[in-house]
Coordinates of C-alpha atoms in Angstrom, one line a residue:
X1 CA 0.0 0.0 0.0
X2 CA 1.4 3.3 -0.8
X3 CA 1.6 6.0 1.6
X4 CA 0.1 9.7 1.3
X5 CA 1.8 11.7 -1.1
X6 CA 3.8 14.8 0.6
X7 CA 5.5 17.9 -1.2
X8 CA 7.5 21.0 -0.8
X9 CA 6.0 24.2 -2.3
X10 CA 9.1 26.0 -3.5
X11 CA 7.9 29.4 -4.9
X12 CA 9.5 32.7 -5.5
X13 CA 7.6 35.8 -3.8
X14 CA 7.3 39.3 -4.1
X15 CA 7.4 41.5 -1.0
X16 CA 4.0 42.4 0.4
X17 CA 2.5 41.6 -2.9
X18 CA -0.7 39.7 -1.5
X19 CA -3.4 39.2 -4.0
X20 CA -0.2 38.0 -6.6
X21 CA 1.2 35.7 -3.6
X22 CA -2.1 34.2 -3.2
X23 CA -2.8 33.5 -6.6
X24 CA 0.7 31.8 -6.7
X25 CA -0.2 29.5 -3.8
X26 CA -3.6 28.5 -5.6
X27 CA -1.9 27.4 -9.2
X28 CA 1.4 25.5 -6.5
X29 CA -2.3 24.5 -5.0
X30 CA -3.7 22.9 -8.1
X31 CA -0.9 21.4 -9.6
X32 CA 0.1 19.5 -6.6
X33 CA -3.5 18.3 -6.8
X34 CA -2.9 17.1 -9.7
X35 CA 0.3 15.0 -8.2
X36 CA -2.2 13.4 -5.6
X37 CA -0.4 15.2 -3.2
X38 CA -2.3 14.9 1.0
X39 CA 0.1 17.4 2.7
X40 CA 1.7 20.3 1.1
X41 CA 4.0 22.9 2.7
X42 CA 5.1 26.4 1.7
X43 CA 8.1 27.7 2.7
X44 CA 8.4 30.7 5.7
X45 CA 5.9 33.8 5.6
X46 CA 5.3 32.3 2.1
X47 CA 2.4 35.1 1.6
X48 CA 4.0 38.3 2.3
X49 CA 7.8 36.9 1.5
X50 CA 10.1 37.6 4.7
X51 CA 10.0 41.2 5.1
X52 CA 10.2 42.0 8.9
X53 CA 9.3 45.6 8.5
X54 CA 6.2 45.1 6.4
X55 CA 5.1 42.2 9.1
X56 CA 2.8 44.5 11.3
X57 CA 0.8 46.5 8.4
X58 CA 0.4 42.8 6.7
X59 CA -0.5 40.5 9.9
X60 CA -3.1 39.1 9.9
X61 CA -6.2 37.5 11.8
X62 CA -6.3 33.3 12.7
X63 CA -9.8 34.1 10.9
X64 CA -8.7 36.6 8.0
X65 CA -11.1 36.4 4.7
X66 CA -7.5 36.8 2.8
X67 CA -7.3 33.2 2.7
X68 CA -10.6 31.6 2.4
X69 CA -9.5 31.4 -1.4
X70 CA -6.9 29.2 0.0
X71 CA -8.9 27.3 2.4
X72 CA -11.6 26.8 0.2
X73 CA -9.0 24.9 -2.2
X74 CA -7.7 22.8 0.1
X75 CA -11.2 21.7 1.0
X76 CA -12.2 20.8 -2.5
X77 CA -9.1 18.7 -3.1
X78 CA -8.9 16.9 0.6
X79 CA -5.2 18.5 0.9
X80 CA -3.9 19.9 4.1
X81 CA -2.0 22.7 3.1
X82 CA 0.6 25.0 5.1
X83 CA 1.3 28.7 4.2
X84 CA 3.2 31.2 6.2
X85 CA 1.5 34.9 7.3
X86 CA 2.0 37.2 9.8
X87 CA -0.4 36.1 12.7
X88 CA -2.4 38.8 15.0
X89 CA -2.9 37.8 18.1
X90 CA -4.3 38.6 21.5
X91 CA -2.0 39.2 24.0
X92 CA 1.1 39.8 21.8
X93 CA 2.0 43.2 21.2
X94 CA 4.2 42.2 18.0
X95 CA 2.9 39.4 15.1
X96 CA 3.8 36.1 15.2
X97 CA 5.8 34.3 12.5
X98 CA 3.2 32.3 11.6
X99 CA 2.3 28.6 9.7
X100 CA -1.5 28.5 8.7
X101 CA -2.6 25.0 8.8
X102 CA -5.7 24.9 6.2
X103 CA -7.6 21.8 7.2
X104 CA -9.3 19.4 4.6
X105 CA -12.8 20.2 6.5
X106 CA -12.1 24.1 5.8
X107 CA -11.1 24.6 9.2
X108 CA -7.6 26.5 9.7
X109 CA -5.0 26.2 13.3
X110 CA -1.8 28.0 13.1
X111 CA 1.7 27.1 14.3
X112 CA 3.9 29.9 15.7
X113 CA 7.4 30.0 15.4
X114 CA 8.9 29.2 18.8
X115 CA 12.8 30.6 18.3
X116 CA 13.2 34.1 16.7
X117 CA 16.7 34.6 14.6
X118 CA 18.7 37.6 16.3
X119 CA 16.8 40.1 15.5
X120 CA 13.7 39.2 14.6
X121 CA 12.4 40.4 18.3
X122 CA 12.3 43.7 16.9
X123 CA 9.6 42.8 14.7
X124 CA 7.8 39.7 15.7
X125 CA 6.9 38.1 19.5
X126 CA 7.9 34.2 20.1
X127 CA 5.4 31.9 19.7
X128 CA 4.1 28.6 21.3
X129 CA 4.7 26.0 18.4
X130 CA 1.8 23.6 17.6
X131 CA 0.2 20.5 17.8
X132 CA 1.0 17.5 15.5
X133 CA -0.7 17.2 12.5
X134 CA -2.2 13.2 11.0
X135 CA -2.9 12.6 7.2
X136 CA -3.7 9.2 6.5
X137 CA -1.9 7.5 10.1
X138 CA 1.2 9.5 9.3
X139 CA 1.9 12.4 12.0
X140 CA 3.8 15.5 11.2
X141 CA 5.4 18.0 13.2
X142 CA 5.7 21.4 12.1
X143 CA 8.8 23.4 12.3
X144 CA 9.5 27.7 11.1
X145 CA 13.4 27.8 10.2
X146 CA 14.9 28.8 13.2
X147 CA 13.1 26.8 15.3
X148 CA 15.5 23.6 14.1
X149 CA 18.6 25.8 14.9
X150 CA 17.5 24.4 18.2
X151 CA 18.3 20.4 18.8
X152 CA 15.6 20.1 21.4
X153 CA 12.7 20.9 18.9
X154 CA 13.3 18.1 16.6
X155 CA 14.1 15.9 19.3
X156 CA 10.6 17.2 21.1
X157 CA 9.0 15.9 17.8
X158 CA 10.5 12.9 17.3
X159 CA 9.3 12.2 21.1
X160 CA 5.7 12.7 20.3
X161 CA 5.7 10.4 17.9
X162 CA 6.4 12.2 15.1
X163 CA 7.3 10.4 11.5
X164 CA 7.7 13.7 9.5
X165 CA 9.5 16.7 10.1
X166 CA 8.0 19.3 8.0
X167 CA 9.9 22.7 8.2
X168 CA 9.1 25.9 6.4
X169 CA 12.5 27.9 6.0
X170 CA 14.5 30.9 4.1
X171 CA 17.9 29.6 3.8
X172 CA 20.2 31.9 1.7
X173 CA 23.0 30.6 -0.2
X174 CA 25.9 31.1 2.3
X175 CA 23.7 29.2 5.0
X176 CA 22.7 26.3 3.2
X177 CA 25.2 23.7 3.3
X178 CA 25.5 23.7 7.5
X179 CA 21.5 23.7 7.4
X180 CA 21.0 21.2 5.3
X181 CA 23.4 18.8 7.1
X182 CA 21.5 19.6 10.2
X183 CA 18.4 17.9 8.9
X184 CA 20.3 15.1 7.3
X185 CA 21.2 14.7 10.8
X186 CA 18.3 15.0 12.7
X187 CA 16.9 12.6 10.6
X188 CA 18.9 10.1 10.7
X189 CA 19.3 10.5 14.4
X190 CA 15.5 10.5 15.2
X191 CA 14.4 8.2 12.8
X192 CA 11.7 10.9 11.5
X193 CA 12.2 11.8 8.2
X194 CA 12.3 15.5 7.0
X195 CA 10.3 17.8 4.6
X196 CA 11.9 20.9 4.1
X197 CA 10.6 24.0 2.3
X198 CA 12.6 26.9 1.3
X199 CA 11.9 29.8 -0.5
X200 CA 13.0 29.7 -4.7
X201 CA 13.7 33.7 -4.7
X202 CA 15.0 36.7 -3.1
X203 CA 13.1 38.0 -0.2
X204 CA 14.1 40.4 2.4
X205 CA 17.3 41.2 1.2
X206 CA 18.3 37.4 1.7
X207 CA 19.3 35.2 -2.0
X208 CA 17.4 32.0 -1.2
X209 CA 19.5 29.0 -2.1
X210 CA 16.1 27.3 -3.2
X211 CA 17.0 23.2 -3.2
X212 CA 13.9 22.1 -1.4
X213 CA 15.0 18.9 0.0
X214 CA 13.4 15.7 1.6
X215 CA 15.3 13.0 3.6
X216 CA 14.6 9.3 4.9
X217 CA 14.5 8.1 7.7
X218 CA 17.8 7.1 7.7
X219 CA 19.4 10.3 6.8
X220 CA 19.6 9.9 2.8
X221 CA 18.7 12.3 0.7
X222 CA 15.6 11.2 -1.7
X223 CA 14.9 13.7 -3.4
X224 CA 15.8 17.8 -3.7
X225 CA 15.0 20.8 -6.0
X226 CA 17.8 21.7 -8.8
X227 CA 17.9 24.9 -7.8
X228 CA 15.9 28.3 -7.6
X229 CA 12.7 29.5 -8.9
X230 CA 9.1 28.0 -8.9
X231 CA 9.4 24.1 -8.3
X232 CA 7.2 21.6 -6.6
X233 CA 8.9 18.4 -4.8
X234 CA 6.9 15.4 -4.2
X235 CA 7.8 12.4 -2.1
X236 CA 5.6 9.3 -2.0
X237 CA 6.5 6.2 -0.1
X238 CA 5.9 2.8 -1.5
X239 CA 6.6 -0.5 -0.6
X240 CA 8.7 0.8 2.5
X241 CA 10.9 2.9 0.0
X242 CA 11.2 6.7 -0.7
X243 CA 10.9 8.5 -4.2
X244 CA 10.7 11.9 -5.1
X245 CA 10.7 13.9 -8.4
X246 CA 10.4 17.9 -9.2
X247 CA 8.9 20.1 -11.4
X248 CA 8.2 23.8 -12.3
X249 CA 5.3 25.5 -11.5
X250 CA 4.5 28.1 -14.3
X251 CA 2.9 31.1 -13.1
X252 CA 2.3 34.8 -14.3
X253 CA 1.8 37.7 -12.7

């Protein structure tokens, strides 16, 4: 029996640009669909791009109508789908870095980003993480870049009974070999394998390195992007083994 199939939304943003973001999410949206994908993940604050001092004016609401297009999507093809917003919240002065979890039902729960990069504190307020998420038998934890920085999150995870590690991420060029080997590690290490989503453009003045990975659960790597730009990764398991493929996602502004 084959299991769900999983992928990694890797898509080039432009700063604060909304309406065009969102329509880029619904075409990544409807071609995953057409993959069979369950579980799709964009990479961090994959709606407004990572732009820290734009964050406040463009957080918003767990319940915002910006995304209903979104969640409405996700409904119709029975595909939990993870994008990344500012969050508003009560009882935080500064927005949360923020995964929205759009539900197959329609419903949407958010993860916040636990561990803020030096400084991000100047523009955004720690958050609380999340529960796990199940598609099909198979639970996933979520993870906001940083957050992995720290061993004890993916080890809290793996704990909880975690099989996937999905992590939404901007990883620039310089970064990316020492991150990537972190994940290769935790993987193998916790016997979880990992889902990682990274951004396939500029964005706040960082040059994503793109190369959207996934690893096994012994460490190997199954399956990355060949680079930059718009690209969807898929990972399906079958018959106890791993396999992956990409390809481009062809949208106009």
């Amino acid at each position: 029996m084959s299991s769900p199939i999983f992928a990694a939304a890797q898509c080039a943003v432009q700063a604060g640009d909304l309406n065009g973001n969102l329509a880029m999410h619904m075409a990544f949206m409807r071609q995953a669909h057409e993959h069979g994908v369950r579980f799709l993940l964009f990479p961090e604050l994959s709606l407004t791009g990572y732009e820290p001092s734009l964050a406040d004016g463009l957080a918003q609401n767990i319940d915002t109508p910006l995304i209903s297009p979104l969640r409405n999507v996700a409904r119709e093809t029975c595909m939990t789908t993870v994008v990344g917003l500012p969050l508003r919240l009560a009882g935080h002065e500064k927005p949360l870095i923020a995964s929205f979890v759009l539900h197959r039902d329609g419903s949407v729960t958010a993860y916040t980003k636990q561990h803020l990069h030096v400084g991000e504190e100047q523009y955004f307020s720690a958050g609380n993480g999340g529960e796990l998420l199940s598609i099909a038998d198979v639970s996933i934890a979520l993870s906001v870049c940083a957050d992995f920085s720290r061993a004890e999150h993916p080890s809290h995870a793996a704990k909880q009974g975690a099989h996937l590690y999905a992590t939404s991420v901007l990883i620039g060029e310089a970064g990316y070999p020492h991150d990537s080997s972190l994940l290769q590690a935790y993987a193998e290490q916790h016997g979880m394998a990992v889902l990682m989503a990274n951004h396939g453009g500029p964005t706040g003045g960082w040059a994503a390195a793109g190369l959207s990975a996934f690893w096994d659960e012994q460490g190997h790597c199954v399956a990355s992007t060949g680079g930059t730009g718009n690209r969807l990764l898929v990972v399906s398991k079958c018959l106890d083994r791993w396999q992956g493929f990409e390809t481009q996602v062809s949208f106009t502004r």
